mmCIF file of C-alpha atoms in Angstrom:
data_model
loop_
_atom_site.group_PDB
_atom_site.id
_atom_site.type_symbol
_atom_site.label_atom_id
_atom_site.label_comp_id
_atom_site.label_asym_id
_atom_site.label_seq_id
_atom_site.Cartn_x
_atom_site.Cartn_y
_atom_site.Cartn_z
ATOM 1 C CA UNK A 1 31.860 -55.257 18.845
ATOM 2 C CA UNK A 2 34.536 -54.217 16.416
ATOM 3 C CA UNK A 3 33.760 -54.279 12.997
ATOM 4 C CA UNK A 4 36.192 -53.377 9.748
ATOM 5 C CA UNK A 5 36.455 -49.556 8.344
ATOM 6 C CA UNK A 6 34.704 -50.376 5.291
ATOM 7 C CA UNK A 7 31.548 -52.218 7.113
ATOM 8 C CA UNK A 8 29.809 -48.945 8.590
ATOM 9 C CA UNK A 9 26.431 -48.691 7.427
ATOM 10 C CA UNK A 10 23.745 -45.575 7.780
ATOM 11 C CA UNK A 11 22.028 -46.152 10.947
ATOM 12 C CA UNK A 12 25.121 -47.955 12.783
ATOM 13 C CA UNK A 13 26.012 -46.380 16.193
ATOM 14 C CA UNK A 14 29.906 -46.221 16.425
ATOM 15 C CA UNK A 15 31.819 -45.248 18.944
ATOM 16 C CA UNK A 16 34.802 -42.550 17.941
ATOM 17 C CA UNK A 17 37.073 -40.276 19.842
ATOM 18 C CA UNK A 18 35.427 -41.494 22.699
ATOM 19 C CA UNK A 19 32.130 -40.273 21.595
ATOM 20 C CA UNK A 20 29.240 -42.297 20.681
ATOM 21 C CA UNK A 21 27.981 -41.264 17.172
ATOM 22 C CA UNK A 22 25.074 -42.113 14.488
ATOM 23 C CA UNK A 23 26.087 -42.685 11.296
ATOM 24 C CA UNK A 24 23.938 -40.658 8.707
ATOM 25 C CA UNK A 25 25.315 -40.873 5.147
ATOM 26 C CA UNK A 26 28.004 -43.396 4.099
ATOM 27 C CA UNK A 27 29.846 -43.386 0.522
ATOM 28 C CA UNK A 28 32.217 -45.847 -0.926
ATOM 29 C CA UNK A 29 35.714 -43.757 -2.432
ATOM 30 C CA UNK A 30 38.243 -45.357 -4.782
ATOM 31 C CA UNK A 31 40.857 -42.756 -5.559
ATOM 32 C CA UNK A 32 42.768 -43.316 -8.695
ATOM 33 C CA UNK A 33 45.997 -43.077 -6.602
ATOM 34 C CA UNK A 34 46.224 -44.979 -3.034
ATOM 35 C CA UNK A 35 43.270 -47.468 -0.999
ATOM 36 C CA UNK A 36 39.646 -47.119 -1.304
ATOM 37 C CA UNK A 37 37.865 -45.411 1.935
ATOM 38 C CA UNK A 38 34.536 -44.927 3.158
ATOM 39 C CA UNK A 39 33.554 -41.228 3.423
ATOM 40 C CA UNK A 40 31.385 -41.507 6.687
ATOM 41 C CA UNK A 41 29.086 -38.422 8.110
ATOM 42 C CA UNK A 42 27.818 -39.055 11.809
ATOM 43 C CA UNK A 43 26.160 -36.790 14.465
ATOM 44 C CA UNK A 44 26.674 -37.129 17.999
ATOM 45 C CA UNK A 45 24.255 -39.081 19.615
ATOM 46 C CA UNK A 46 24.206 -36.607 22.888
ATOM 47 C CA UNK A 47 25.935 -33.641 21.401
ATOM 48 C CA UNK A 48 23.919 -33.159 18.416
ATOM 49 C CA UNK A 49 27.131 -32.130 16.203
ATOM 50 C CA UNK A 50 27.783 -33.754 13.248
ATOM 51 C CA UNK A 51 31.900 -34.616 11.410
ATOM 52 C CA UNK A 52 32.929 -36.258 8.292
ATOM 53 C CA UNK A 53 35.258 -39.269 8.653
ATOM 54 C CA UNK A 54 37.336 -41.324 6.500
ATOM 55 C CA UNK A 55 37.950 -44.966 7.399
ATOM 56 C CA UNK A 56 40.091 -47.551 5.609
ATOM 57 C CA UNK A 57 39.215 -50.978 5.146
ATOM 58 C CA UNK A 58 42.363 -52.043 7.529
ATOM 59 C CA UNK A 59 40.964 -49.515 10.209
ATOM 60 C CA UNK A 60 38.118 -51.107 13.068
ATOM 61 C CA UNK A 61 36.151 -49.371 14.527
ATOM 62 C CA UNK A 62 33.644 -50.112 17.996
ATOM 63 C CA UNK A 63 30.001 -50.863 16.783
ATOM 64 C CA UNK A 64 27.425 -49.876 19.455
ATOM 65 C CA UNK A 65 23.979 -51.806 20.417
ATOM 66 C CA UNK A 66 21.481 -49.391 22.497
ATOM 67 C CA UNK A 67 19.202 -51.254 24.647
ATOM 68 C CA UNK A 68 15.929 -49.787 23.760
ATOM 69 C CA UNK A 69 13.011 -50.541 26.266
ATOM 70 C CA UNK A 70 9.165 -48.835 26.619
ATOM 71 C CA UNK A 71 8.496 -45.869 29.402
ATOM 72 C CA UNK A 72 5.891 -44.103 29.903
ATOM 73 C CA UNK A 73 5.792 -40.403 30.257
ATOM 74 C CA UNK A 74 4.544 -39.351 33.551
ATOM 75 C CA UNK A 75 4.547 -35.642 34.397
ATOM 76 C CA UNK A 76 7.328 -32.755 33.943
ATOM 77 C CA UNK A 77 9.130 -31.661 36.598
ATOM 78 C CA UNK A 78 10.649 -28.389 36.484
ATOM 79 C CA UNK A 79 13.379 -28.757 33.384
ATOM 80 C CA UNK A 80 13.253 -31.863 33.598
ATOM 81 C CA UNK A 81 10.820 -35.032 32.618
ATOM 82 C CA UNK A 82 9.869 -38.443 34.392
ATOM 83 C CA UNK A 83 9.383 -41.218 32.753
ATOM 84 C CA UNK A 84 8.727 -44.857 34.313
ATOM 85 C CA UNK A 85 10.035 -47.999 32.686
ATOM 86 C CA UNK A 86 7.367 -50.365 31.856
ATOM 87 C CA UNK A 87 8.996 -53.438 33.035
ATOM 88 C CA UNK A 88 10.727 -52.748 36.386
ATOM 89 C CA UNK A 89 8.799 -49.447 37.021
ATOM 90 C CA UNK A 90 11.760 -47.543 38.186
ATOM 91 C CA UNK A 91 11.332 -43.735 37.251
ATOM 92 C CA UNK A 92 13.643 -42.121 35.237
ATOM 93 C CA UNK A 93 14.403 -38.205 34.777
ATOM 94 C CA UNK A 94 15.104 -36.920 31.165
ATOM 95 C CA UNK A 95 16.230 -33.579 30.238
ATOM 96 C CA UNK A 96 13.149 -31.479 28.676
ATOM 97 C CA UNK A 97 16.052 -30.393 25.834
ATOM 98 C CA UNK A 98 17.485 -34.098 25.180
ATOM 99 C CA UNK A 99 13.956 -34.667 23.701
ATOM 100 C CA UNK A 100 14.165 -31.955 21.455
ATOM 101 C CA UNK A 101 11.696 -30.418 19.442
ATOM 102 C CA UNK A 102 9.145 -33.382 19.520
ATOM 103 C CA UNK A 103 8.435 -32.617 23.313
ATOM 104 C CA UNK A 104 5.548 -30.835 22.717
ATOM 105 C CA UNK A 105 3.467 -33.911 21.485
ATOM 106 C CA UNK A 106 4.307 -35.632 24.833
ATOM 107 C CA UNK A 107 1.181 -36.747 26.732
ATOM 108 C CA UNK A 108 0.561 -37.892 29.951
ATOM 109 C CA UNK A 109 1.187 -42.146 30.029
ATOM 110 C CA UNK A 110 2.120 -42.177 26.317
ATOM 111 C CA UNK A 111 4.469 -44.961 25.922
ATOM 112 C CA UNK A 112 8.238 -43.819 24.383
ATOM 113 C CA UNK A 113 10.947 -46.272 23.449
ATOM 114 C CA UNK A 114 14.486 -45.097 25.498
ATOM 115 C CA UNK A 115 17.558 -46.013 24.058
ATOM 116 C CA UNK A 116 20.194 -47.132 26.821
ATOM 117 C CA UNK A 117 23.648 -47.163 26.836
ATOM 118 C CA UNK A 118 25.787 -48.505 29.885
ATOM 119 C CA UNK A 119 21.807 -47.624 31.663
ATOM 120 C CA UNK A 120 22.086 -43.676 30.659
ATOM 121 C CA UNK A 121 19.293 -42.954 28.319
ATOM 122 C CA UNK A 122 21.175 -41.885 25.063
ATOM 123 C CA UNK A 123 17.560 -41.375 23.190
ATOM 124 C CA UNK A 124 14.097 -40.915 23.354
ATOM 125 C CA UNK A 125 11.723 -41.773 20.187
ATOM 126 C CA UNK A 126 8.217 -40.581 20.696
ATOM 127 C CA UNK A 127 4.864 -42.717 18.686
ATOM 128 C CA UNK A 128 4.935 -41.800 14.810
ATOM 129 C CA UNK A 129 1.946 -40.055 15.647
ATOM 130 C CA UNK A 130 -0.718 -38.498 17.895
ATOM 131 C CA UNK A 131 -4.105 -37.332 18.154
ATOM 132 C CA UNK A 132 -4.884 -33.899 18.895
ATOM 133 C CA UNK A 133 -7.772 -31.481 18.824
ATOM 134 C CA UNK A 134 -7.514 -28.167 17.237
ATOM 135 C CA UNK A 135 -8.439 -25.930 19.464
ATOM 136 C CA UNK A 136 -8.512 -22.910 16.309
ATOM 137 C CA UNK A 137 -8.777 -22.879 12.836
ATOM 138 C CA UNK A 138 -9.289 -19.843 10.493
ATOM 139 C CA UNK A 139 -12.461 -20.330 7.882
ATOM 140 C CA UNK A 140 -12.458 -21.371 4.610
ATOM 141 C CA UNK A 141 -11.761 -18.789 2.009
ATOM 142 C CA UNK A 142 -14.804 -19.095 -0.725
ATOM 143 C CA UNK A 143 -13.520 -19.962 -4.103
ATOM 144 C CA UNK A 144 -10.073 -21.655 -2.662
ATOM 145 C CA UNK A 145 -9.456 -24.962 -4.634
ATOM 146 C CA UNK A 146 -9.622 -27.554 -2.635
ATOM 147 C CA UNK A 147 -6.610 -29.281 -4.511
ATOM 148 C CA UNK A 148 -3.886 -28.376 -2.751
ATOM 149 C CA UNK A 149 -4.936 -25.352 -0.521
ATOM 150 C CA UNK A 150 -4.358 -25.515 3.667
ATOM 151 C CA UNK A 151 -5.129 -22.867 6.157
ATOM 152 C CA UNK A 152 -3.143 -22.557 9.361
ATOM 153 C CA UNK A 153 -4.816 -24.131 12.957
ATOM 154 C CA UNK A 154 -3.889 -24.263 16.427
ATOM 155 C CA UNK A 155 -3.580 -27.957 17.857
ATOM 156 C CA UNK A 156 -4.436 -28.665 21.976
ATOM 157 C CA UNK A 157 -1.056 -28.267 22.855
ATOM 158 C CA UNK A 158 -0.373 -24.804 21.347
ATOM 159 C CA UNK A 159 1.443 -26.048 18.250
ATOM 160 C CA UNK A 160 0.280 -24.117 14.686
ATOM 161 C CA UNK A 161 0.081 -26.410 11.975
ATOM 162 C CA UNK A 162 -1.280 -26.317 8.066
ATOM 163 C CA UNK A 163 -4.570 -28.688 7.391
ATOM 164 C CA UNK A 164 -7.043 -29.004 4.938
ATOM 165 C CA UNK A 165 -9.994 -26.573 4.282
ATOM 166 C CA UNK A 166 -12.145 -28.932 5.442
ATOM 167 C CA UNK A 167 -10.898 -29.182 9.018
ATOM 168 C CA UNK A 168 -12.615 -26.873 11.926
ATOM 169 C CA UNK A 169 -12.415 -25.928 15.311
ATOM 170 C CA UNK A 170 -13.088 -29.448 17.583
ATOM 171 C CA UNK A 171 -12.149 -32.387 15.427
ATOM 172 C CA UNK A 172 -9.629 -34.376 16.234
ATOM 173 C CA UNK A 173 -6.553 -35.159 13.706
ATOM 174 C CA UNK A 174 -3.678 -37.016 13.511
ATOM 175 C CA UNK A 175 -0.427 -35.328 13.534
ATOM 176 C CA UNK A 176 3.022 -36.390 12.785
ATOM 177 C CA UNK A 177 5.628 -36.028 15.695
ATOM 178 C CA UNK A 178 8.391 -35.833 13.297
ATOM 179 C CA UNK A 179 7.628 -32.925 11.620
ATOM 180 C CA UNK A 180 4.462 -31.695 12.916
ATOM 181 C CA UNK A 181 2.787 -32.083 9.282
ATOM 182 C CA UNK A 182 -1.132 -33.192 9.441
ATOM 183 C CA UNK A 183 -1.431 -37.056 8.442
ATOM 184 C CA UNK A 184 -5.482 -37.217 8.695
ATOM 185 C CA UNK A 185 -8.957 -36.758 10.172
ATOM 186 C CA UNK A 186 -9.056 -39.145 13.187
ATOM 187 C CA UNK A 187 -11.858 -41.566 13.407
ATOM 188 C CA UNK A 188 -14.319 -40.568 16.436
#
């Protein structure tokens, strides 16, 4: 769908130079000499690169709509991962790099929403969060304040991460995929 120059919003999916890109930052420029523009910064959807473009308001450019459905993560398979769409139940084989850095909170059947473009995945969004045990965590340091102070622990699946003082060696906890940051105790 074409849309005008000046109608790009953060978030949008564009396509440009051929290239399918995600627009991250957007700002509105009136010069005192010449047209206003919109400063645009994108990253490449596939590429991971980012640019900085200027559109006019005269200028279209090709808006983008990703058809995002559920799969579920199956097993890996040498570099690569399967996943199964939940409502056909064809299998599917991602890239273990196109997942990037979030692949290590992948569990077996966890549910993932795939972005599709032209039926090529273009993205793969795991669960805000998971729950994992920690399988180490160094002892409290008498006299710490509990305020603000976290000691480093090692989840199930290898990952270090910082957590409260009051977290040991079995519980379970709630991690964020994002940025691997603890979010909280999980209920037993």
């Amino acid at each position: 769908m074409k849309i005008s120059g000046n109608a790009v919003r953060m978030g949008n999916i564009i396509e440009y130079n051929g290239k399918l890109w995600v627009v991250t930052k957007t700002q509105h420029t009136q010069p005192g000499k010449g047209g206003a523009y919109l400063q645009v910064e994108m990253k490449g959807l596939l590429e991971g690169t980012k640019t900085n473009v200027r559109f006019r308001s005269a200028e279209t450019v090709e808006r983008i709509y990703l058809d995002e459905r559920p799969f579920q993560y199956l097993y890996p398979e040498g570099d690569d991962l399967v996943f199964m769409d939940q409502e056909n139940y064809d299998q599917i084989h991602i890239e273990r790099d196109f997942v990037g850095d979030s692949v290590v909170f992948l569990q077996e059947s966890m549910v993932v929403n795939v972005s599709m473009y032209e039926g090529k995945p273009v993205g793969v969004q795991l669960p805000d969060t998971v729950t994992l045990l920690i399988t180490e965590a160094d002892p409290v340091v008498k006299g710490q304040t509990a305020s603000s102070s976290y000691k480093p622990a090692v989840l199930e699946n290898g990952v270090r991460i910082m957590v409260p003082p009051h977290i040991t060696s079995g519980m379970k906890v709630i991690i964020n995929t994002e940025d691997s940051s603890y979010v909280e105790r999980a209920k037993d």
